[in-house]
Amino acid sequence: DFLGLRNLTILDNALKFVRKGYQEKLDLKQISLDDPLTLRLFQAGQTNGVFQFESTGIKNVLRRLHPTSFEDVAAVNALYRPGPIGNIDEFIARKHGQHPVSYPEKSLQPILAKTYGIMVYQEQVMQVASAMGGFSLGEADLLRRAISKKDQLK
């Protein structure tokens, strides 16, 4: 989308400024997704200029969650949306051991373990439909689309 393209342009310009100003050529692929310095910035909510992490609300969530991995940051991004936003408090409580991590069915642990037993991603909905309902991935995708439709009567 347009906002994503704008942010990619900003990132490209930043790399050019680093090359020009420091005579350094950065390869973004060489930076770990779990870079400790970057995670500390997210933990502190110091995310001005980071696409989709600039609002006061998401910064507060980041400070409460204290993400320790790229997976945590990605989950916050997925949860901080109108539909799933109600799961944020439970996600945080489970991450910090305040609530037990539980699964609707034990066999779902491999699918839901990284998100503390909470379905965060649409892909998880599809995997659960496949594991529990025997859906093919194509059928699971149709189910995912039906669930996400705004008009629930259809």
PDB file of C-alpha atoms in Angstrom:
ATOM      1  CA  ASP A   1       0.000   0.000   0.000  1.00  0.00           C
ATOM      2  CA  PHE A   2       0.949   3.642  -0.289  1.00  0.00           C
ATOM      3  CA  LEU A   3       2.056   4.046   3.344  1.00  0.00           C
ATOM      4  CA  GLY A   4       4.294   0.990   3.100  1.00  0.00           C
ATOM      5  CA  LEU A   5       5.893   2.292  -0.079  1.00  0.00           C
ATOM      6  CA  ARG A   6       6.498   5.668   1.556  1.00  0.00           C
ATOM      7  CA  ASN A   7       8.263   3.982   4.458  1.00  0.00           C
ATOM      8  CA  LEU A   8      10.371   1.854   2.120  1.00  0.00           C
ATOM      9  CA  THR A   9      11.482   5.075   0.412  1.00  0.00           C
ATOM     10  CA  ILE A  10      12.428   6.543   3.799  1.00  0.00           C
ATOM     11  CA  LEU A  11      14.442   3.413   4.614  1.00  0.00           C
ATOM     12  CA  ASP A  12      16.191   3.550   1.240  1.00  0.00           C
ATOM     13  CA  ASN A  13      17.066   7.217   1.795  1.00  0.00           C
ATOM     14  CA  ALA A  14      18.437   6.438   5.275  1.00  0.00           C
ATOM     15  CA  LEU A  15      20.721   3.762   3.815  1.00  0.00           C
ATOM     16  CA  LYS A  16      21.964   6.243   1.204  1.00  0.00           C
ATOM     17  CA  PHE A  17      22.703   8.844   3.905  1.00  0.00           C
ATOM     18  CA  VAL A  18      24.675   6.275   5.925  1.00  0.00           C
ATOM     19  CA  ARG A  19      26.676   5.298   2.829  1.00  0.00           C
ATOM     20  CA  LYS A  20      27.399   8.919   1.982  1.00  0.00           C
ATOM     21  CA  GLY A  21      28.056  10.222   5.495  1.00  0.00           C
ATOM     22  CA  TYR A  22      29.950   7.282   6.979  1.00  0.00           C
ATOM     23  CA  GLN A  23      31.266   5.549   3.867  1.00  0.00           C
ATOM     24  CA  GLU A  24      29.559   2.416   5.218  1.00  0.00           C
ATOM     25  CA  LYS A  25      27.490   0.077   3.126  1.00  0.00           C
ATOM     26  CA  LEU A  26      24.841  -1.545   5.289  1.00  0.00           C
ATOM     27  CA  ASP A  27      23.271  -4.838   4.338  1.00  0.00           C
ATOM     28  CA  LEU A  28      19.919  -5.051   6.092  1.00  0.00           C
ATOM     29  CA  LYS A  29      19.973  -8.835   5.720  1.00  0.00           C
ATOM     30  CA  GLN A  30      22.961  -8.930   8.079  1.00  0.00           C
ATOM     31  CA  ILE A  31      21.021  -7.320  10.940  1.00  0.00           C
ATOM     32  CA  SER A  32      19.451  -9.930  13.215  1.00  0.00           C
ATOM     33  CA  LEU A  33      15.682  -9.804  13.595  1.00  0.00           C
ATOM     34  CA  ASP A  34      16.317 -10.231  17.335  1.00  0.00           C
ATOM     35  CA  ASP A  35      18.900  -7.430  17.541  1.00  0.00           C
ATOM     36  CA  PRO A  36      19.115  -6.609  21.283  1.00  0.00           C
ATOM     37  CA  LEU A  37      19.513  -2.850  20.794  1.00  0.00           C
ATOM     38  CA  THR A  38      16.488  -2.711  18.519  1.00  0.00           C
ATOM     39  CA  LEU A  39      14.409  -4.792  20.933  1.00  0.00           C
ATOM     40  CA  ARG A  40      15.339  -2.401  23.775  1.00  0.00           C
ATOM     41  CA  LEU A  41      13.957   0.494  21.737  1.00  0.00           C
ATOM     42  CA  PHE A  42      10.698  -1.417  21.236  1.00  0.00           C
ATOM     43  CA  GLN A  43      10.581  -2.349  24.944  1.00  0.00           C
ATOM     44  CA  ALA A  44      10.870   1.341  25.835  1.00  0.00           C
ATOM     45  CA  GLY A  45       8.260   2.353  23.249  1.00  0.00           C
ATOM     46  CA  GLN A  46      10.843   4.457  21.439  1.00  0.00           C
ATOM     47  CA  THR A  47       9.377   3.757  18.026  1.00  0.00           C
ATOM     48  CA  ASN A  48       8.885   7.172  16.439  1.00  0.00           C
ATOM     49  CA  GLY A  49       9.412   6.758  12.721  1.00  0.00           C
ATOM     50  CA  VAL A  50       8.741   3.006  12.805  1.00  0.00           C
ATOM     51  CA  PHE A  51       5.889   2.152  10.446  1.00  0.00           C
ATOM     52  CA  GLN A  52       2.753   1.053  12.364  1.00  0.00           C
ATOM     53  CA  PHE A  53       4.435   1.555  15.777  1.00  0.00           C
ATOM     54  CA  GLU A  54       4.159   5.328  16.203  1.00  0.00           C
ATOM     55  CA  SER A  55       0.839   5.743  18.038  1.00  0.00           C
ATOM     56  CA  THR A  56       0.730   6.372  21.777  1.00  0.00           C
ATOM     57  CA  GLY A  57      -1.482   3.305  22.217  1.00  0.00           C
ATOM     58  CA  ILE A  58       0.856   0.815  20.575  1.00  0.00           C
ATOM     59  CA  LYS A  59       3.833   2.336  22.397  1.00  0.00           C
ATOM     60  CA  ASN A  60       2.032   1.682  25.695  1.00  0.00           C
ATOM     61  CA  VAL A  61       1.388  -1.916  24.626  1.00  0.00           C
ATOM     62  CA  LEU A  62       5.073  -2.357  23.758  1.00  0.00           C
ATOM     63  CA  ARG A  63       6.149  -1.038  27.174  1.00  0.00           C
ATOM     64  CA  ARG A  64       3.707  -3.380  28.936  1.00  0.00           C
ATOM     65  CA  LEU A  65       4.643  -6.406  26.826  1.00  0.00           C
ATOM     66  CA  HIS A  66       8.401  -5.803  26.911  1.00  0.00           C
ATOM     67  CA  PRO A  67       8.993  -7.778  23.680  1.00  0.00           C
ATOM     68  CA  THR A  68      12.003 -10.078  23.805  1.00  0.00           C
ATOM     69  CA  SER A  69      11.860 -11.364  20.238  1.00  0.00           C
ATOM     70  CA  PHE A  70      10.875 -10.382  16.741  1.00  0.00           C
ATOM     71  CA  GLU A  71       7.897 -12.750  17.134  1.00  0.00           C
ATOM     72  CA  ASP A  72       6.606 -10.636  20.031  1.00  0.00           C
ATOM     73  CA  VAL A  73       6.889  -7.441  17.969  1.00  0.00           C
ATOM     74  CA  ALA A  74       5.097  -9.052  15.017  1.00  0.00           C
ATOM     75  CA  ALA A  75       2.330 -10.311  17.319  1.00  0.00           C
ATOM     76  CA  VAL A  76       1.771  -6.815  18.737  1.00  0.00           C
ATOM     77  CA  ASN A  77       1.445  -5.506  15.196  1.00  0.00           C
ATOM     78  CA  ALA A  78      -1.139  -8.189  14.388  1.00  0.00           C
ATOM     79  CA  LEU A  79      -3.074  -7.760  17.651  1.00  0.00           C
ATOM     80  CA  TYR A  80      -3.218  -3.967  17.564  1.00  0.00           C
ATOM     81  CA  ARG A  81      -6.158  -3.918  15.170  1.00  0.00           C
ATOM     82  CA  PRO A  82      -9.891  -3.455  15.761  1.00  0.00           C
ATOM     83  CA  GLY A  83     -10.834  -7.161  15.745  1.00  0.00           C
ATOM     84  CA  PRO A  84      -8.120  -8.816  17.847  1.00  0.00           C
ATOM     85  CA  ILE A  85      -7.201  -5.857  20.090  1.00  0.00           C
ATOM     86  CA  GLY A  86      -9.230  -7.414  22.928  1.00  0.00           C
ATOM     87  CA  ASN A  87      -6.652 -10.215  23.184  1.00  0.00           C
ATOM     88  CA  ILE A  88      -3.716  -7.926  24.016  1.00  0.00           C
ATOM     89  CA  ASP A  89      -4.129  -8.001  27.805  1.00  0.00           C
ATOM     90  CA  GLU A  90      -4.322 -11.810  27.839  1.00  0.00           C
ATOM     91  CA  PHE A  91      -1.341 -12.073  25.490  1.00  0.00           C
ATOM     92  CA  ILE A  92       0.722  -9.865  27.817  1.00  0.00           C
ATOM     93  CA  ALA A  93      -0.415 -11.744  30.942  1.00  0.00           C
ATOM     94  CA  ARG A  94       0.512 -15.090  29.401  1.00  0.00           C
ATOM     95  CA  LYS A  95       3.904 -13.850  28.205  1.00  0.00           C
ATOM     96  CA  HIS A  96       4.750 -12.634  31.710  1.00  0.00           C
ATOM     97  CA  GLY A  97       3.501 -15.817  33.390  1.00  0.00           C
ATOM     98  CA  GLN A  98       0.607 -14.030  35.106  1.00  0.00           C
ATOM     99  CA  HIS A  99      -1.887 -16.329  33.365  1.00  0.00           C
ATOM    100  CA  PRO A 100      -1.161 -19.893  32.316  1.00  0.00           C
ATOM    101  CA  VAL A 101      -0.573 -20.616  28.650  1.00  0.00           C
ATOM    102  CA  SER A 102      -3.354 -22.939  27.601  1.00  0.00           C
ATOM    103  CA  TYR A 103      -4.561 -24.422  24.352  1.00  0.00           C
ATOM    104  CA  PRO A 104      -8.132 -25.199  23.237  1.00  0.00           C
ATOM    105  CA  GLU A 105      -6.784 -28.660  22.368  1.00  0.00           C
ATOM    106  CA  LYS A 106      -3.363 -30.084  23.236  1.00  0.00           C
ATOM    107  CA  SER A 107      -2.658 -30.927  19.583  1.00  0.00           C
ATOM    108  CA  LEU A 108      -2.719 -27.189  18.791  1.00  0.00           C
ATOM    109  CA  GLN A 109       0.370 -26.469  20.880  1.00  0.00           C
ATOM    110  CA  PRO A 110       2.774 -26.557  17.885  1.00  0.00           C
ATOM    111  CA  ILE A 111       0.576 -24.022  16.068  1.00  0.00           C
ATOM    112  CA  LEU A 112      -0.058 -21.671  19.002  1.00  0.00           C
ATOM    113  CA  ALA A 113       3.050 -21.983  21.204  1.00  0.00           C
ATOM    114  CA  LYS A 114       4.870 -18.891  19.888  1.00  0.00           C
ATOM    115  CA  THR A 115       1.760 -16.786  20.568  1.00  0.00           C
ATOM    116  CA  TYR A 116       1.176 -18.150  24.091  1.00  0.00           C
ATOM    117  CA  GLY A 117      -1.869 -20.198  23.079  1.00  0.00           C
ATOM    118  CA  ILE A 118      -3.697 -17.279  21.464  1.00  0.00           C
ATOM    119  CA  MET A 119      -4.685 -17.231  17.799  1.00  0.00           C
ATOM    120  CA  VAL A 120      -3.007 -14.066  16.573  1.00  0.00           C
ATOM    121  CA  TYR A 121      -2.541 -14.613  12.850  1.00  0.00           C
ATOM    122  CA  GLN A 122      -4.941 -15.552  10.067  1.00  0.00           C
ATOM    123  CA  GLU A 123      -2.510 -18.313   9.113  1.00  0.00           C
ATOM    124  CA  GLN A 124      -3.042 -19.845  12.548  1.00  0.00           C
ATOM    125  CA  VAL A 125      -6.796 -19.919  11.925  1.00  0.00           C
ATOM    126  CA  MET A 126      -6.109 -21.846   8.732  1.00  0.00           C
ATOM    127  CA  GLN A 127      -3.689 -24.249  10.442  1.00  0.00           C
ATOM    128  CA  VAL A 128      -6.195 -24.918  13.235  1.00  0.00           C
ATOM    129  CA  ALA A 129      -8.976 -25.570  10.701  1.00  0.00           C
ATOM    130  CA  SER A 130      -6.682 -28.015   8.945  1.00  0.00           C
ATOM    131  CA  ALA A 131      -5.521 -29.743  12.150  1.00  0.00           C
ATOM    132  CA  MET A 132      -8.897 -29.902  13.905  1.00  0.00           C
ATOM    133  CA  GLY A 133     -11.364 -30.011  11.035  1.00  0.00           C
ATOM    134  CA  GLY A 134      -9.370 -31.844   8.407  1.00  0.00           C
ATOM    135  CA  PHE A 135      -9.727 -28.869   6.062  1.00  0.00           C
ATOM    136  CA  SER A 136      -7.420 -28.635   3.085  1.00  0.00           C
ATOM    137  CA  LEU A 137      -5.452 -25.388   3.040  1.00  0.00           C
ATOM    138  CA  GLY A 138      -7.759 -24.135   0.287  1.00  0.00           C
ATOM    139  CA  GLU A 139     -10.841 -24.906   2.387  1.00  0.00           C
ATOM    140  CA  ALA A 140      -9.182 -23.372   5.438  1.00  0.00           C
ATOM    141  CA  ASP A 141      -8.539 -20.196   3.459  1.00  0.00           C
ATOM    142  CA  LEU A 142     -12.227 -20.022   2.504  1.00  0.00           C
ATOM    143  CA  LEU A 143     -13.106 -20.386   6.194  1.00  0.00           C
ATOM    144  CA  ARG A 144     -10.637 -17.645   7.105  1.00  0.00           C
ATOM    145  CA  ARG A 145     -12.217 -15.340   4.539  1.00  0.00           C
ATOM    146  CA  ALA A 146     -15.712 -16.110   5.831  1.00  0.00           C
ATOM    147  CA  ILE A 147     -14.655 -15.419   9.427  1.00  0.00           C
ATOM    148  CA  SER A 148     -13.044 -12.101   8.503  1.00  0.00           C
ATOM    149  CA  LYS A 149     -16.016 -10.822   6.495  1.00  0.00           C
ATOM    150  CA  LYS A 150     -17.488  -7.686   7.984  1.00  0.00           C
ATOM    151  CA  ASP A 151     -21.046  -8.824   7.195  1.00  0.00           C
ATOM    152  CA  GLN A 152     -21.389 -11.801   9.512  1.00  0.00           C
ATOM    153  CA  LEU A 153     -24.851 -12.694   8.145  1.00  0.00           C
ATOM    154  CA  LYS A 154     -23.365 -13.952   4.856  1.00  0.00           C
TER     155      LYS A 154
END
